[in-house]
Short mmCIF file of C-alpha atoms in Angstrom, two decimals:
data_model
loop_
_atom_site.label_atom_id
_atom_site.label_comp_id
_atom_site.label_asym_id
_atom_site.label_seq_id
_atom_site.Cartn_x
_atom_site.Cartn_y
_atom_site.Cartn_z
CA MET Z 1 -11.73 44.56 80.36
CA SER Z 2 -15.35 44.29 79.40
CA ASP Z 3 -14.53 45.87 76.05
CA ASP Z 4 -11.81 43.28 75.59
CA LYS Z 5 -14.27 40.55 76.55
CA ASN Z 6 -16.92 41.91 74.15
CA LEU Z 7 -14.30 42.23 71.45
CA SER Z 8 -13.14 38.67 72.15
CA ASP Z 9 -16.72 37.40 72.05
CA ASP Z 10 -17.36 39.29 68.83
CA LEU Z 11 -14.21 37.87 67.30
CA ASN Z 12 -15.17 34.36 68.41
CA ASP Z 13 -18.65 34.83 66.93
CA MET Z 14 -17.15 36.10 63.69
CA LEU Z 15 -14.70 33.23 63.64
CA GLY Z 16 -17.56 30.78 64.20
CA ASP Z 17 -19.57 32.44 61.42
CA ALA Z 18 -16.54 32.28 59.13
CA LYS Z 19 -16.01 28.60 59.93
CA GLU Z 20 -19.69 27.89 59.30
CA GLY Z 21 -19.59 29.84 56.01
CA ALA Z 22 -16.43 28.01 54.95
CA LYS Z 23 -18.04 24.67 55.78
CA LYS Z 24 -21.14 25.57 53.71
CA ALA Z 25 -18.91 26.72 50.85
CA ALA Z 26 -16.89 23.48 51.05
CA ASP Z 27 -20.09 21.41 51.06
CA LYS Z 28 -21.41 23.34 48.05
CA ALA Z 29 -18.05 22.94 46.24
CA GLY Z 30 -18.18 19.19 46.97
CA GLU Z 31 -21.68 18.98 45.50
CA LEU Z 32 -20.57 20.92 42.41
CA ALA Z 33 -17.52 18.67 42.06
CA ASP Z 34 -19.71 15.57 42.29
CA ASP Z 35 -22.04 17.01 39.64
CA ALA Z 36 -19.07 17.85 37.42
CA LYS Z 37 -17.67 14.36 37.91
CA GLU Z 38 -21.01 12.80 36.93
CA LYS Z 39 -21.30 15.07 33.87
CA ALA Z 40 -17.72 14.15 32.88
CA LYS Z 41 -18.56 10.43 33.11
CA GLU Z 42 -21.65 10.95 30.95
CA PHE Z 43 -19.64 12.97 28.43
CA ALA Z 44 -16.89 10.33 28.33
CA SER Z 45 -19.48 7.61 27.76
CA GLU Z 46 -21.09 9.60 24.93
CA ALA Z 47 -17.68 10.38 23.43
CA LYS Z 48 -16.71 6.69 23.48
CA GLU Z 49 -19.99 5.76 21.80
CA ALA Z 50 -19.55 8.47 19.14
CA ALA Z 51 -15.96 7.38 18.51
CA SER Z 52 -17.05 3.76 18.20
CA ASP Z 53 -19.81 4.70 15.74
CA PHE Z 54 -17.35 6.79 13.73
CA ALA Z 55 -14.83 3.95 13.64
CA ASP Z 56 -17.48 1.48 12.48
CA GLU Z 57 -18.66 3.83 9.73
CA ALA Z 58 -15.08 4.58 8.66
CA LYS Z 59 -14.32 0.87 8.48
CA GLU Z 60 -17.43 0.27 6.36
CA VAL Z 61 -16.50 3.10 3.98
CA TYR Z 62 -12.93 1.80 3.72
CA GLU Z 63 -14.10 -1.73 2.97
CA LYS Z 64 -16.45 -0.48 0.28
CA ALA Z 65 -13.74 1.70 -1.24
CA THR Z 66 -11.32 -1.21 -1.22
CA GLY Z 67 -13.99 -3.41 -2.78
CA GLU Z 68 -14.50 -0.96 -5.64
CA ASN Z 69 -10.78 -0.93 -6.38
CA LYS Z 70 -10.70 -4.73 -6.38
CA LYS Z 71 -13.70 -4.82 -8.70
CA VAL Z 72 -12.04 -2.76 -11.41
CA LEU Z 73 -8.65 -4.40 -11.00
CA ALA Z 74 -10.07 -7.92 -10.96
CA GLY Z 75 -12.33 -7.20 -13.94
CA ILE Z 76 -9.55 -5.80 -16.12
CA LEU Z 77 -7.11 -8.56 -15.18
CA ALA Z 78 -9.77 -11.19 -15.84
CA ILE Z 79 -10.33 -9.83 -19.35
CA LEU Z 80 -6.65 -9.35 -20.21
CA LEU Z 81 -4.96 -12.22 -18.34
CA GLY Z 82 -7.94 -14.39 -17.41
CA ALA Z 83 -6.29 -17.63 -18.49
CA LEU Z 84 -3.64 -17.22 -15.78
CA GLY Z 85 -6.22 -16.71 -13.01
CA ILE Z 86 -4.54 -13.57 -11.65
CA HIS Z 87 -7.95 -12.02 -10.95
CA LYS Z 88 -8.71 -14.94 -8.63
CA PHE Z 89 -5.60 -14.23 -6.57
CA ILE Z 90 -6.57 -10.53 -6.34
CA LEU Z 91 -9.94 -11.50 -4.86
CA GLY Z 92 -8.33 -13.95 -2.43
CA TYR Z 93 -9.45 -17.15 -4.18
CA ASN Z 94 -6.05 -18.86 -4.16
CA LYS Z 95 -7.32 -22.39 -4.79
CA GLU Z 96 -9.34 -21.29 -7.83
CA GLY Z 97 -6.40 -19.22 -9.11
CA ILE Z 98 -4.10 -22.24 -8.89
CA ILE Z 99 -6.70 -24.38 -10.72
CA MET Z 100 -6.86 -21.87 -13.59
CA LEU Z 101 -3.07 -21.59 -13.72
CA VAL Z 102 -2.60 -25.38 -13.78
CA VAL Z 103 -5.27 -25.86 -16.47
CA THR Z 104 -3.67 -23.12 -18.57
CA LEU Z 105 -0.02 -24.19 -18.24
CA ILE Z 106 -0.07 -27.95 -17.82
CA ILE Z 107 -3.28 -29.16 -19.43
CA GLY Z 108 -3.02 -26.46 -22.08
CA GLY Z 109 0.41 -27.77 -22.98
CA PHE Z 110 -0.83 -31.34 -23.41
CA THR Z 111 -3.93 -30.33 -25.38
CA CYS Z 112 -2.18 -27.89 -27.74
CA GLY Z 113 -3.78 -24.80 -26.21
CA ILE Z 114 -7.34 -25.98 -25.63
CA GLY Z 115 -6.93 -25.46 -21.86
CA VAL Z 116 -5.61 -21.95 -22.48
CA GLY Z 117 -8.58 -21.17 -24.71
CA LEU Z 118 -11.09 -22.47 -22.16
CA MET Z 119 -9.52 -20.53 -19.30
CA SER Z 120 -9.36 -17.38 -21.46
CA ILE Z 121 -13.09 -17.67 -22.13
CA VAL Z 122 -13.76 -18.19 -18.41
CA GLY Z 123 -11.62 -15.13 -17.60
CA LEU Z 124 -13.37 -13.01 -20.22
CA ILE Z 125 -16.82 -13.96 -18.94
CA GLU Z 126 -15.83 -13.33 -15.32
CA GLY Z 127 -14.25 -9.98 -16.19
CA ILE Z 128 -17.41 -8.83 -17.94
CA ILE Z 129 -19.54 -10.01 -15.01
CA TYR Z 130 -17.29 -8.22 -12.50
CA LEU Z 131 -17.36 -4.93 -14.38
CA THR Z 132 -21.11 -4.94 -15.06
CA LYS Z 133 -22.12 -5.52 -11.43
CA SER Z 134 -22.74 -2.53 -9.18
CA ASP Z 135 -20.07 -1.83 -6.61
CA GLU Z 136 -22.28 -2.96 -3.74
CA GLU Z 137 -23.42 -6.10 -5.56
CA PHE Z 138 -19.82 -7.01 -6.46
CA TYR Z 139 -18.66 -6.42 -2.88
CA ASN Z 140 -21.48 -8.50 -1.37
CA THR Z 141 -21.16 -11.34 -3.90
CA TYR Z 142 -17.41 -11.78 -4.32
CA GLN Z 143 -15.83 -10.29 -1.22
CA VAL Z 144 -18.37 -10.90 1.52
CA GLY Z 145 -20.19 -13.89 -0.02
CA GLN Z 146 -16.93 -15.44 -1.31
CA LYS Z 147 -18.48 -16.73 -4.56
CA PRO Z 148 -15.42 -18.05 -6.46
CA TRP Z 149 -16.86 -18.88 -9.91
CA PHE Z 150 -19.07 -16.74 -12.16
#
């Protein structure tokens, strides 16, 4: 019986040690999980910031690329069809485009083409100005600054 009691006591001690070891392991796992959770939050925050920076830079590059395309298109249309004001519509200057179109069609009809000639000269000058400006200068002046004439 004493062997059974010693064996029982030994088993109880071992069971207590195992419980204590499991509790320590669980506590350590909890600490590691908390650390991992904190690191994941930091990583997510950094990833969001990097994604936001990338999106801002991509948007800036896209706007500049779009501005370059508008520069060439607006410049060529201003030289070729400047009297009709199509280049103004391309740049988003609808009011100015309508003014050029009205001067060309209506006033030009009453003045035997003088309005057409004037608007052609304006278109030619604007086309040359558009094409001789640097891409950045064109973008800042005509697309950001919204300068409608010359």
